[in-house]
């Protein structure tokens, strides 16, 4: 650590003294800041120099601090600033005034001076809020419950969830508080905006507060399912930038009139926020009745902005339960209401949602592309972050690949990835593109390129999410498919074993993801000629799928077909025919009688029938399959 240089602001405080002593003891070149007007400046200078630290007494001005930072080039700037009520009284200030001037004001000076430096020092901020179980601060009390609940689940993801989720919640809460102060100052101090616009900003910030409380409330429940989806649950936090977009706020629908109406709308907004947070936390199956209720109650209140958000929340529940047709209906309704009231962000989200669900089959590709164009138009009216743009690009890639326009899908994701890399987007955002490209390149037969992207995606996912996360499991499953396509069944088995172990650890042995991983392990075992364990995996996967309340028909079809093929390869023709017939019926029900998947199953079925000596039936199934492919 000898190359590190630490600048400690607040070095004379209780925490500051401990930090200076610890840094010096660890061999860090430490600069202890002392207020230039301190009555004990000489005493502190002597103390710190005797310890081995340098002493600085730069005035509390941004330009002066910046010059000091340029001169000493600290790699770490510790903001350990705070005051007390007693000191505030001594200085003739109120406590609130003192907190604003010192805890907030001086910290922001440090931040501004640090940001202006070209060597990008890291600012280390110490929160002065010590949380006790009986704290009356609702946010801090809930934050403490989140940490406790995540640990109490016993999930292997708990530590990783705490490490990633708590700082994100803190950052969002801090940004919310700053924006609220800024909104008030813009009207009451600087006179830059009207009272009416302040009301709209405050209404927007109130909805964001409700979303934050909803997310914290969901995360505070000791549930392994919630821990698994903890990072995704943060998506339910709305954009704070939207609450500072004055032009967009002025164009939106007026706030509700009348005290009773405002109270009713606020209460239902809170329920919608809680619904979306719960759905993203993996609890969609428990929220079906509530999703219907909020839509009905929003319609009864007849406040259009709330109707847009309620329909979108219900869409989310339907989508996560793979109820795609109802999900489309709700997303279209959300878009209609959002368009009516000028809610650009909800309209953007809804248009993307329609495109994603409509584009699940080749028949819906053109409609989906039109919805994507609509989403692009809405996106131009709001500030989209890297994660938003990444999401939109991946939806477009999915739509194109479902429409068998794989080369276009590859170009879409590759172009987006290049742009995101140029912007130094977070590893977690880039990882989704790498994994998506791996899947598409495999379909295009570009297996070596696909493998490179898969490995890079896995590395970035493990770095950003940890080694035991659902996204990591999905990436290993794609790598397994790639290795199988490359003819390396042993590497495929190794990769899918990673996915199986992750799903078993975080969702148990009776989940749809675990069933899917078992099917893919069966594929790898079949390729190695290990038919008995492969059949056992397929049969176990089918038992899991059949027991699920919300079944995924595509997964059931694929598992049944692969089981039938493996039984046939082992010579169990009668059982193979039984499962092939079952898979054909399910495929017709799921994909339609004229789909490519049905054609492929008919051809396999025809071969099995011929092998069983039922030649005429086999020829008929093969003929039907070929006609569909033609």
Coordinates of C-alpha atoms in Angstrom, one line a residue:
X1 CA 0.0 0.0 0.0
X2 CA 3.1 2.3 0.0
X3 CA 1.9 3.9 -3.3
X4 CA -1.4 5.1 -1.8
X5 CA -1.8 8.6 -0.6
X6 CA -4.7 9.4 1.7
X7 CA -6.1 12.8 2.4
X8 CA -8.2 12.8 5.6
X9 CA -10.7 15.6 6.1
X10 CA -12.1 15.6 9.6
X11 CA -8.9 14.2 11.0
X12 CA -9.4 15.8 14.4
X13 CA -12.7 14.1 15.1
X14 CA -13.1 10.7 16.9
X15 CA -13.4 8.7 13.7
X16 CA -10.8 10.8 11.8
X17 CA -8.2 10.2 14.5
X18 CA -8.7 6.5 14.3
X19 CA -8.5 6.5 10.5
X20 CA -5.2 8.6 10.5
X21 CA -3.6 6.3 13.1
X22 CA -4.7 3.1 11.2
X23 CA -3.5 4.4 7.8
X24 CA -0.1 5.5 9.1
X25 CA 0.3 2.1 10.9
X26 CA -0.4 0.4 7.6
X27 CA 2.3 2.4 5.8
X28 CA 0.0 4.7 3.8
X29 CA 1.3 8.2 3.1
X30 CA -1.3 10.1 5.1
X31 CA -2.2 13.8 5.0
X32 CA -4.3 14.9 8.0
X33 CA -6.4 18.0 7.4
X34 CA -6.8 20.5 10.2
X35 CA -9.1 23.6 9.9
X36 CA -7.0 26.7 9.4
X37 CA -8.9 28.5 12.1
X38 CA -8.7 25.7 14.6
X39 CA -7.7 27.0 18.1
X40 CA -5.7 23.7 18.5
X41 CA -4.0 23.8 15.1
X42 CA -0.5 23.8 16.6
X43 CA -1.3 20.9 18.9
X44 CA -2.8 18.8 16.1
X45 CA 0.2 19.6 13.8
X46 CA 2.6 18.4 16.5
X47 CA 0.6 15.3 17.2
X48 CA 0.2 14.2 13.6
X49 CA 3.8 14.9 12.6
X50 CA 5.0 12.9 15.6
X51 CA 2.9 10.0 14.4
X52 CA 4.4 10.2 10.9
X53 CA 1.5 11.9 9.0
X54 CA 1.7 15.1 7.0
X55 CA -0.5 18.0 8.0
X56 CA -2.5 20.3 5.7
X57 CA -4.5 23.4 6.6
X58 CA -6.1 24.3 3.3
X59 CA -9.0 26.7 3.5
X60 CA -12.5 25.3 3.0
X61 CA -12.9 26.6 -0.6
X62 CA -13.4 24.4 -3.7
X63 CA -10.6 26.1 -5.7
X64 CA -8.1 25.9 -2.8
X65 CA -8.9 22.3 -2.1
X66 CA -8.6 21.4 -5.8
X67 CA -5.1 23.0 -5.9
X68 CA -4.1 21.0 -2.8
X69 CA -5.3 17.8 -4.4
X70 CA -3.5 18.6 -7.7
X71 CA -0.3 19.2 -5.6
X72 CA -0.4 16.1 -3.4
X73 CA -2.4 13.8 -5.8
X74 CA -4.2 11.7 -3.2
X75 CA -5.6 8.4 -4.3
X76 CA -8.1 8.3 -1.4
X77 CA -10.0 11.3 0.1
X78 CA -11.7 10.5 3.4
X79 CA -14.8 12.7 4.1
X80 CA -15.2 12.2 7.9
X81 CA -17.0 15.4 8.6
X82 CA -19.7 16.0 11.1
X83 CA -20.9 18.3 13.8
X84 CA -22.9 18.0 17.0
X85 CA -25.8 19.9 18.5
X86 CA -23.5 21.2 21.3
X87 CA -21.0 22.6 18.8
X88 CA -23.8 24.1 16.8
X89 CA -25.1 25.9 20.0
X90 CA -21.5 27.2 20.7
X91 CA -21.4 28.7 17.2
X92 CA -24.8 30.2 17.5
X93 CA -26.4 28.0 14.9
X94 CA -29.4 25.8 14.8
X95 CA -28.7 22.0 14.5
X96 CA -30.3 21.8 11.1
X97 CA -28.2 24.8 9.8
X98 CA -25.0 23.3 11.2
X99 CA -25.7 19.9 9.6
X100 CA -26.3 21.5 6.3
X101 CA -23.2 23.7 6.5
X102 CA -20.8 21.0 7.8
X103 CA -22.1 17.5 7.3
X104 CA -23.5 18.3 3.8
X105 CA -21.8 21.5 2.7
X106 CA -18.2 20.6 3.4
X107 CA -18.6 17.1 2.2
X108 CA -19.9 18.4 -1.1
X109 CA -17.0 20.8 -1.4
X110 CA -14.6 17.9 -1.1
X111 CA -16.6 16.0 -3.7
X112 CA -16.6 18.9 -6.1
X113 CA -12.9 19.4 -5.7
X114 CA -12.2 15.7 -6.1
X115 CA -14.3 15.4 -9.3
X116 CA -12.3 18.4 -10.8
X117 CA -9.0 16.5 -10.5
X118 CA -7.6 14.7 -13.5
X119 CA -6.2 11.7 -11.6
X120 CA -9.7 10.5 -10.3
X121 CA -9.1 10.0 -6.6
X122 CA -11.6 7.8 -4.7
X123 CA -13.8 9.6 -2.2
X124 CA -14.6 7.6 0.9
X125 CA -17.7 9.0 2.7
X126 CA -18.6 8.1 6.3
X127 CA -22.3 8.2 7.1
X128 CA -22.9 9.8 10.5
X129 CA -26.1 7.8 11.0
X130 CA -25.5 4.9 13.5
X131 CA -28.5 2.6 13.3
X132 CA -30.0 1.1 16.4
X133 CA -33.0 -1.4 16.4
X134 CA -35.2 1.3 18.0
X135 CA -34.3 4.1 15.5
X136 CA -37.2 6.4 14.6
X137 CA -35.7 6.9 11.1
X138 CA -37.9 4.7 8.9
X139 CA -35.4 4.3 6.1
X140 CA -32.4 3.4 8.3
X141 CA -34.5 1.0 10.4
X142 CA -35.7 -0.7 7.2
X143 CA -32.1 -0.8 5.9
X144 CA -31.0 -2.6 9.0
X145 CA -33.8 -5.1 8.5
X146 CA -32.7 -5.7 5.0
X147 CA -29.2 -6.6 6.1
X148 CA -30.5 -8.8 8.9
X149 CA -33.1 -10.5 6.7
X150 CA -30.7 -11.3 3.9
X151 CA -28.3 -12.8 6.3
X152 CA -31.0 -14.8 8.1
X153 CA -32.1 -16.6 4.9
X154 CA -29.0 -18.8 5.0
X155 CA -28.8 -18.5 1.2
X156 CA -25.3 -18.7 -0.3
X157 CA -26.2 -15.5 -2.2
X158 CA -26.9 -13.5 1.0
X159 CA -23.4 -12.0 1.4
X160 CA -23.2 -11.1 -2.3
X161 CA -26.7 -9.6 -2.2
X162 CA -25.8 -7.4 0.9
X163 CA -22.6 -6.3 -0.8
X164 CA -24.4 -5.2 -3.9
X165 CA -27.9 -4.2 -2.8
X166 CA -27.2 -2.1 0.3
X167 CA -24.8 0.3 -1.3
X168 CA -27.3 0.7 -4.2
X169 CA -30.1 1.5 -1.8
X170 CA -28.0 4.0 0.1
X171 CA -26.9 5.7 -3.1
X172 CA -30.5 5.9 -4.3
X173 CA -31.7 7.3 -1.0
X174 CA -28.9 9.9 -0.9
X175 CA -29.6 11.0 -4.4
X176 CA -33.4 11.2 -3.6
X177 CA -32.7 13.5 -0.6
X178 CA -30.4 15.7 -2.6
X179 CA -32.9 16.1 -5.4
X180 CA -35.7 17.0 -2.9
X181 CA -33.5 19.7 -1.4
X182 CA -32.6 21.0 -4.9
X183 CA -36.3 21.1 -5.9
X184 CA -37.2 23.1 -2.8
X185 CA -34.2 25.5 -3.4
X186 CA -35.2 26.0 -7.0
X187 CA -38.5 27.5 -6.0
X188 CA -38.0 28.9 -2.4
X189 CA -34.3 30.1 -2.7
X190 CA -33.3 30.6 -6.3
X191 CA -36.8 31.4 -7.6
X192 CA -36.1 29.4 -10.8
X193 CA -39.4 27.5 -10.9
X194 CA -43.0 28.0 -10.0
X195 CA -44.9 26.5 -7.1
X196 CA -46.9 24.4 -9.6
X197 CA -43.7 22.9 -11.0
X198 CA -42.4 22.3 -7.5
X199 CA -45.7 20.4 -6.8
X200 CA -45.0 18.1 -9.8
X201 CA -41.4 17.5 -8.8
X202 CA -42.5 16.6 -5.3
X203 CA -45.2 14.3 -6.6
X204 CA -42.7 12.5 -8.7
X205 CA -40.2 12.3 -5.8
X206 CA -43.0 11.0 -3.6
X207 CA -43.6 8.1 -6.1
X208 CA -39.9 7.4 -6.1
X209 CA -40.0 7.3 -2.2
X210 CA -42.8 4.8 -2.4
X211 CA -40.8 2.7 -4.8
X212 CA -37.8 2.8 -2.5
X213 CA -40.0 1.8 0.5
X214 CA -41.5 -1.0 -1.6
X215 CA -38.1 -2.4 -2.6
X216 CA -36.8 -2.2 1.0
X217 CA -40.0 -3.9 2.3
X218 CA -39.7 -6.8 -0.1
X219 CA -36.0 -7.2 0.6
X220 CA -36.6 -7.2 4.4
X221 CA -38.5 -10.5 4.1
X222 CA -36.3 -13.5 4.9
X223 CA -37.0 -15.5 1.7
X224 CA -34.3 -17.3 -0.3
X225 CA -36.3 -16.5 -3.5
X226 CA -36.0 -12.8 -2.7
X227 CA -32.2 -13.2 -2.2
X228 CA -31.9 -14.9 -5.6
X229 CA -33.6 -11.9 -7.3
X230 CA -32.2 -9.2 -4.9
X231 CA -30.2 -7.4 -7.6
X232 CA -33.1 -7.5 -10.1
X233 CA -35.4 -6.1 -7.5
X234 CA -33.5 -2.8 -7.7
X235 CA -35.0 -2.4 -11.2
X236 CA -38.2 -1.4 -9.4
X237 CA -36.6 1.8 -8.3
X238 CA -37.8 4.5 -10.7
X239 CA -35.6 7.0 -12.4
X240 CA -34.8 10.0 -10.3
X241 CA -33.6 11.9 -13.4
X242 CA -37.2 12.0 -14.5
X243 CA -38.1 14.1 -11.5
X244 CA -35.7 16.8 -12.6
X245 CA -36.8 16.8 -16.2
X246 CA -38.8 20.0 -16.1
X247 CA -40.0 20.0 -19.7
X248 CA -41.3 16.4 -19.3
X249 CA -42.9 17.2 -16.0
X250 CA -44.7 20.3 -17.4
X251 CA -46.0 18.1 -20.3
X252 CA -47.4 15.5 -18.0
X253 CA -51.0 15.1 -16.7
X254 CA -51.9 17.5 -13.8
X255 CA -51.7 16.1 -10.3
X256 CA -55.0 14.9 -8.8
X257 CA -57.3 17.5 -7.3
X258 CA -58.9 17.4 -3.8
X259 CA -57.4 16.0 -0.6
X260 CA -59.4 12.8 -0.7
X261 CA -58.5 12.1 -4.3
X262 CA -54.8 12.8 -3.7
X263 CA -54.8 10.5 -0.7
X264 CA -56.4 7.7 -2.7
X265 CA -54.0 8.1 -5.6
X266 CA -51.0 8.2 -3.3
X267 CA -52.1 5.0 -1.5
X268 CA -52.7 3.1 -4.7
X269 CA -49.4 4.3 -6.1
X270 CA -47.7 2.7 -3.1
X271 CA -49.5 -0.6 -3.8
X272 CA -48.4 -0.5 -7.4
X273 CA -44.8 0.1 -6.4
X274 CA -45.0 -2.8 -3.9
X275 CA -46.5 -5.0 -6.6
X276 CA -43.8 -4.3 -9.1
X277 CA -41.1 -4.8 -6.4
X278 CA -42.5 -8.1 -5.3
X279 CA -42.8 -9.4 -8.9
X280 CA -39.2 -8.5 -9.7
X281 CA -38.2 -10.2 -6.4
X282 CA -39.5 -13.6 -7.7
X283 CA -43.0 -13.5 -6.1
X284 CA -45.1 -13.0 -9.2
X285 CA -47.1 -16.1 -8.6
X286 CA -48.3 -14.7 -5.3
X287 CA -49.3 -11.3 -6.7
X288 CA -51.9 -12.3 -9.4
X289 CA -54.9 -11.2 -7.4
X290 CA -53.3 -8.0 -6.3
X291 CA -52.4 -7.2 -9.9
X292 CA -56.0 -7.5 -11.0
X293 CA -57.1 -5.5 -8.0
X294 CA -54.8 -2.5 -8.6
X295 CA -56.0 -2.3 -12.3
X296 CA -59.6 -2.3 -11.2
X297 CA -59.1 0.2 -8.5
X298 CA -57.1 2.5 -10.7
X299 CA -59.9 2.4 -13.2
X300 CA -62.4 3.3 -10.5
X301 CA -60.3 6.3 -9.4
X302 CA -60.1 7.4 -13.1
X303 CA -56.7 9.0 -12.8
X304 CA -55.0 8.2 -16.1
X305 CA -51.3 8.3 -15.0
X306 CA -52.0 5.8 -12.3
X307 CA -53.9 3.6 -14.8
X308 CA -50.8 3.5 -17.0
X309 CA -48.6 2.3 -14.1
X310 CA -51.2 -0.2 -12.8
X311 CA -51.5 -1.9 -16.2
X312 CA -47.7 -2.0 -16.6
X313 CA -47.4 -3.7 -13.2
X314 CA -50.0 -6.3 -14.1
X315 CA -48.2 -6.9 -17.4
X316 CA -45.1 -7.6 -15.5
X317 CA -46.8 -10.2 -13.3
X318 CA -48.3 -11.9 -16.4
X319 CA -45.0 -11.8 -18.3
X320 CA -43.0 -13.3 -15.4
X321 CA -45.5 -16.2 -15.2
X322 CA -45.1 -16.8 -19.0
X323 CA -48.8 -15.7 -19.6
X324 CA -47.7 -13.9 -22.7
X325 CA -51.1 -13.1 -24.3
X326 CA -52.5 -11.4 -21.2
X327 CA -49.1 -9.7 -20.8
X328 CA -49.4 -8.2 -24.2
X329 CA -52.9 -6.9 -23.5
X330 CA -51.8 -5.2 -20.3
X331 CA -48.7 -3.7 -21.9
X332 CA -50.7 -2.3 -24.8
X333 CA -53.1 -0.8 -22.2
X334 CA -50.2 0.7 -20.3
X335 CA -48.8 2.2 -23.4
X336 CA -52.2 3.7 -24.4
X337 CA -52.7 5.4 -21.0
X338 CA -49.1 6.5 -20.8
X339 CA -49.4 8.1 -24.3
X340 CA -52.5 9.9 -23.2
X341 CA -50.8 11.5 -20.2
X342 CA -47.4 12.1 -21.7
X343 CA -45.6 9.6 -19.4
X344 CA -42.6 9.0 -21.7
X345 CA -40.8 6.5 -19.4
X346 CA -43.8 4.3 -18.8
X347 CA -44.7 4.5 -22.5
X348 CA -41.1 3.4 -23.4
X349 CA -41.2 0.5 -21.0
X350 CA -44.6 -0.6 -22.2
X351 CA -43.6 -0.4 -25.9
X352 CA -40.5 -2.5 -25.3
X353 CA -42.6 -5.0 -23.3
X354 CA -45.1 -5.4 -26.1
X355 CA -42.3 -5.9 -28.6
X356 CA -40.6 -8.6 -26.4
X357 CA -43.8 -10.6 -26.0
X358 CA -45.2 -10.2 -29.5
X359 CA -41.8 -11.0 -31.0
X360 CA -41.6 -14.4 -29.3
X361 CA -42.5 -16.1 -32.6
X362 CA -41.5 -15.5 -36.2
X363 CA -45.1 -14.5 -37.0
X364 CA -44.9 -11.5 -34.7
X365 CA -41.5 -10.2 -35.8
X366 CA -42.8 -7.3 -38.0
X367 CA -45.3 -6.2 -35.4
X368 CA -42.6 -6.4 -32.7
X369 CA -40.2 -4.2 -34.8
X370 CA -42.9 -1.6 -35.2
X371 CA -43.3 -1.5 -31.4
X372 CA -39.5 -1.2 -31.1
X373 CA -39.6 1.8 -33.3
X374 CA -42.3 3.3 -31.1
X375 CA -40.1 2.6 -28.0
X376 CA -37.2 4.3 -29.7
X377 CA -39.2 7.4 -30.2
X378 CA -40.2 7.5 -26.6
X379 CA -36.6 6.8 -25.6
X380 CA -35.4 9.9 -27.4
X381 CA -37.6 12.0 -25.1
X382 CA -36.0 10.7 -21.8
X383 CA -32.5 10.2 -20.5
X384 CA -31.7 6.5 -20.9
X385 CA -28.8 5.1 -18.9
X386 CA -26.5 2.4 -20.0
X387 CA -28.6 -0.4 -18.5
X388 CA -31.8 1.0 -20.2
X389 CA -30.1 1.1 -23.6
X390 CA -28.6 -2.3 -23.1
X391 CA -32.1 -3.7 -22.3
X392 CA -33.6 -2.1 -25.4
X393 CA -30.8 -3.5 -27.6
X394 CA -31.2 -7.0 -26.2
X395 CA -35.0 -7.0 -26.7
X396 CA -34.4 -6.0 -30.3
X397 CA -31.8 -8.8 -30.6
X398 CA -34.3 -11.3 -29.2
X399 CA -37.0 -10.2 -31.6
X400 CA -34.7 -10.5 -34.6
X401 CA -33.5 -14.0 -33.6
X402 CA -37.0 -15.2 -33.0
X403 CA -37.7 -14.0 -36.6
X404 CA -34.8 -16.1 -37.9
X405 CA -32.9 -12.9 -38.7
X406 CA -29.9 -14.0 -36.7
X407 CA -27.3 -12.0 -38.6
X408 CA -29.2 -8.8 -38.0
X409 CA -29.6 -9.7 -34.3
X410 CA -25.8 -10.3 -34.1
X411 CA -25.1 -6.9 -35.7
X412 CA -27.5 -5.2 -33.3
X413 CA -25.9 -6.7 -30.1
X414 CA -22.3 -6.3 -31.5
X415 CA -22.9 -2.6 -32.3
X416 CA -24.5 -1.9 -28.9
X417 CA -21.7 -3.7 -27.1
X418 CA -19.1 -1.6 -28.9
X419 CA -20.8 1.6 -27.9
X420 CA -21.2 0.5 -24.3
X421 CA -17.6 -0.5 -24.1
X422 CA -16.6 2.9 -25.4
X423 CA -18.6 4.5 -22.6
X424 CA -17.0 2.2 -20.0
X425 CA -20.3 0.7 -19.0
X426 CA -20.4 -1.5 -15.9
X427 CA -19.3 -5.1 -16.3
X428 CA -22.7 -6.4 -15.4
X429 CA -24.2 -4.5 -18.4
X430 CA -21.6 -5.7 -20.8
X431 CA -21.9 -9.3 -19.7
X432 CA -25.5 -9.5 -20.9
X433 CA -24.4 -8.5 -24.4
X434 CA -21.5 -11.0 -24.4
X435 CA -23.8 -13.9 -23.3
X436 CA -26.5 -12.8 -25.8
X437 CA -23.9 -12.7 -28.6
X438 CA -22.6 -16.2 -27.6
X439 CA -26.1 -17.6 -28.0
X440 CA -26.7 -15.9 -31.4
X441 CA -23.2 -16.8 -32.8
X442 CA -23.8 -20.4 -31.9
X443 CA -27.0 -20.3 -34.0
X444 CA -25.0 -18.8 -36.8
X445 CA -22.5 -21.6 -36.6
X446 CA -19.7 -19.2 -35.5
X447 CA -18.7 -21.4 -32.6
X448 CA -15.2 -20.1 -31.7
X449 CA -16.4 -16.5 -31.6
X450 CA -19.4 -17.6 -29.6
X451 CA -17.2 -19.4 -27.1
X452 CA -15.0 -16.3 -26.6
X453 CA -18.1 -14.2 -25.9
X454 CA -19.5 -16.8 -23.5
X455 CA -16.3 -17.0 -21.5
X456 CA -16.0 -13.2 -21.3
X457 CA -19.6 -12.9 -20.3
X458 CA -19.1 -15.5 -17.5
X459 CA -16.0 -13.7 -16.2
X460 CA -17.8 -10.4 -16.1
X461 CA -20.9 -11.8 -14.5
X462 CA -18.9 -13.6 -11.8
X463 CA -17.0 -10.3 -11.1
X464 CA -20.2 -8.2 -10.9
X465 CA -22.7 -10.7 -9.4
X466 CA -20.5 -13.4 -7.7
X467 CA -20.1 -17.1 -8.6
X468 CA -23.5 -18.3 -7.3
X469 CA -26.0 -16.2 -9.2
X470 CA -28.8 -17.1 -11.6
X471 CA -27.3 -15.1 -14.5
X472 CA -24.0 -17.0 -14.0
X473 CA -25.9 -20.3 -14.2
X474 CA -27.7 -19.3 -17.4
X475 CA -24.4 -18.3 -18.9
X476 CA -22.8 -21.6 -18.1
X477 CA -25.8 -23.3 -19.7
X478 CA -25.2 -21.4 -22.9
X479 CA -21.5 -22.3 -22.7
X480 CA -22.5 -26.0 -22.4
X481 CA -24.7 -25.8 -25.5
X482 CA -21.7 -24.2 -27.3
X483 CA -19.3 -26.9 -26.2
X484 CA -21.8 -29.6 -27.3
X485 CA -22.1 -27.9 -30.7
X486 CA -18.3 -27.9 -31.0
X487 CA -18.3 -31.6 -30.4
X488 CA -16.6 -31.3 -27.0
X489 CA -19.1 -33.3 -24.8
X490 CA -16.8 -33.5 -21.8
X491 CA -16.4 -29.7 -21.7
X492 CA -20.2 -29.3 -22.2
X493 CA -20.8 -31.6 -19.2
X494 CA -18.4 -29.7 -17.0
X495 CA -20.1 -26.4 -17.9
X496 CA -23.6 -27.6 -17.3
X497 CA -22.5 -29.2 -14.0
X498 CA -21.8 -25.6 -12.9
X499 CA -25.3 -24.5 -13.8
X500 CA -26.9 -27.5 -12.1
X501 CA -25.0 -26.9 -8.8
X502 CA -25.8 -23.2 -8.8
X503 CA -29.6 -23.7 -9.4
X504 CA -29.7 -26.5 -6.8
X505 CA -28.1 -24.3 -4.2
X506 CA -30.2 -21.2 -4.8
X507 CA -33.6 -22.5 -5.8
X508 CA -33.7 -26.1 -4.5
X509 CA -34.3 -29.2 -6.6
X510 CA -37.9 -28.5 -7.6
X511 CA -37.6 -25.3 -9.7
X512 CA -38.0 -24.8 -13.4
X513 CA -34.4 -23.5 -13.8
X514 CA -33.1 -26.7 -12.1
X515 CA -35.2 -28.8 -14.4
X516 CA -33.9 -27.0 -17.5
X517 CA -30.3 -27.5 -16.3
X518 CA -31.0 -31.2 -15.7
X519 CA -32.3 -31.5 -19.3
X520 CA -29.1 -29.9 -20.6
X521 CA -27.0 -32.2 -18.5
X522 CA -28.9 -35.1 -20.0
X523 CA -28.0 -33.8 -23.5
X524 CA -24.3 -33.7 -22.6
X525 CA -24.5 -37.3 -21.1
X526 CA -26.3 -38.5 -24.2
X527 CA -23.5 -37.1 -26.4
X528 CA -21.0 -39.1 -24.3
X529 CA -23.1 -42.2 -24.8
X530 CA -24.0 -42.4 -21.1
X531 CA -27.7 -43.1 -21.7
X532 CA -28.8 -44.4 -18.3
X533 CA -27.8 -41.2 -16.3
X534 CA -29.1 -39.1 -19.2
X535 CA -32.5 -40.8 -19.1
X536 CA -32.6 -40.4 -15.3
X537 CA -32.0 -36.6 -15.7
X538 CA -34.7 -36.2 -18.3
X539 CA -37.2 -38.1 -16.3
X540 CA -36.4 -36.1 -13.1
X541 CA -36.7 -32.9 -15.1
X542 CA -40.2 -33.9 -16.4
X543 CA -41.4 -34.8 -12.9
X544 CA -40.3 -31.3 -11.7
X545 CA -42.0 -29.6 -14.6
X546 CA -45.2 -31.5 -14.2
X547 CA -45.4 -30.5 -10.5
X548 CA -45.0 -26.8 -11.1
X549 CA -48.0 -24.6 -10.7
X550 CA -46.9 -22.4 -13.6
X551 CA -45.4 -24.7 -16.2
X552 CA -43.2 -23.7 -19.1
X553 CA -44.6 -25.6 -22.1
X554 CA -41.5 -25.0 -24.3
X555 CA -39.2 -26.6 -21.7
X556 CA -41.6 -29.5 -21.3
X557 CA -41.6 -30.2 -25.1
X558 CA -37.8 -30.0 -25.4
X559 CA -37.3 -32.3 -22.4
X560 CA -39.8 -34.9 -23.7
X561 CA -38.3 -34.9 -27.2
X562 CA -34.8 -35.4 -25.9
X563 CA -35.9 -38.2 -23.6
X564 CA -37.6 -39.9 -26.5
X565 CA -34.5 -39.6 -28.7
X566 CA -32.3 -41.0 -26.0
X567 CA -34.6 -43.9 -25.3
X568 CA -34.6 -44.6 -29.0
X569 CA -30.8 -44.5 -29.2
X570 CA -30.7 -47.0 -26.3
X571 CA -33.2 -49.3 -28.1
X572 CA -36.2 -48.7 -25.9
X573 CA -38.4 -48.1 -28.9
X574 CA -41.8 -48.6 -27.2
X575 CA -41.1 -46.0 -24.5
X576 CA -39.5 -43.7 -27.1
X577 CA -42.7 -43.7 -29.2
X578 CA -44.8 -43.0 -26.1
X579 CA -42.8 -39.9 -25.3
X580 CA -42.5 -38.8 -28.9
X581 CA -46.3 -38.9 -29.3
X582 CA -46.7 -36.9 -26.1
X583 CA -44.2 -34.3 -27.3
X584 CA -45.9 -33.9 -30.6
X585 CA -49.3 -33.2 -28.9
X586 CA -47.7 -30.7 -26.6
X587 CA -45.8 -29.0 -29.4
X588 CA -48.9 -28.6 -31.5
X589 CA -50.6 -27.0 -28.5
X590 CA -47.7 -24.7 -27.8
X591 CA -46.2 -23.7 -31.2
X592 CA -49.1 -24.4 -33.6
X593 CA -49.6 -27.3 -36.0
X594 CA -47.6 -25.6 -38.8
X595 CA -44.5 -24.6 -36.8
X596 CA -40.9 -25.7 -37.5
X597 CA -40.7 -27.4 -34.1
X598 CA -43.7 -29.6 -34.9
X599 CA -42.1 -30.4 -38.3
X600 CA -38.9 -31.5 -36.6
X601 CA -40.8 -33.7 -34.1
X602 CA -42.8 -35.3 -36.9
X603 CA -39.6 -36.3 -38.7
X604 CA -38.1 -37.8 -35.5
X605 CA -41.4 -39.5 -34.8
X606 CA -41.5 -40.9 -38.3
X607 CA -38.0 -42.4 -37.9
X608 CA -39.0 -44.0 -34.6
X609 CA -42.2 -45.5 -36.0
X610 CA -40.2 -47.0 -38.9
X611 CA -37.7 -48.5 -36.5
X612 CA -40.6 -50.1 -34.6
X613 CA -41.8 -51.7 -37.9
X614 CA -44.8 -49.3 -38.3
X615 CA -43.6 -48.2 -41.7
X616 CA -46.8 -46.6 -43.1
X617 CA -47.4 -44.5 -40.0
X618 CA -43.7 -43.5 -40.1
X619 CA -43.9 -42.5 -43.7
X620 CA -47.0 -40.4 -43.0
X621 CA -45.3 -38.5 -40.1
X622 CA -42.2 -37.9 -42.2
X623 CA -44.3 -36.6 -45.2
X624 CA -46.2 -34.2 -42.9
X625 CA -42.9 -33.0 -41.4
X626 CA -41.3 -32.4 -44.8
X627 CA -44.3 -30.6 -46.1
X628 CA -44.1 -28.2 -43.2
X629 CA -40.4 -27.5 -43.8
X630 CA -41.1 -26.8 -47.4

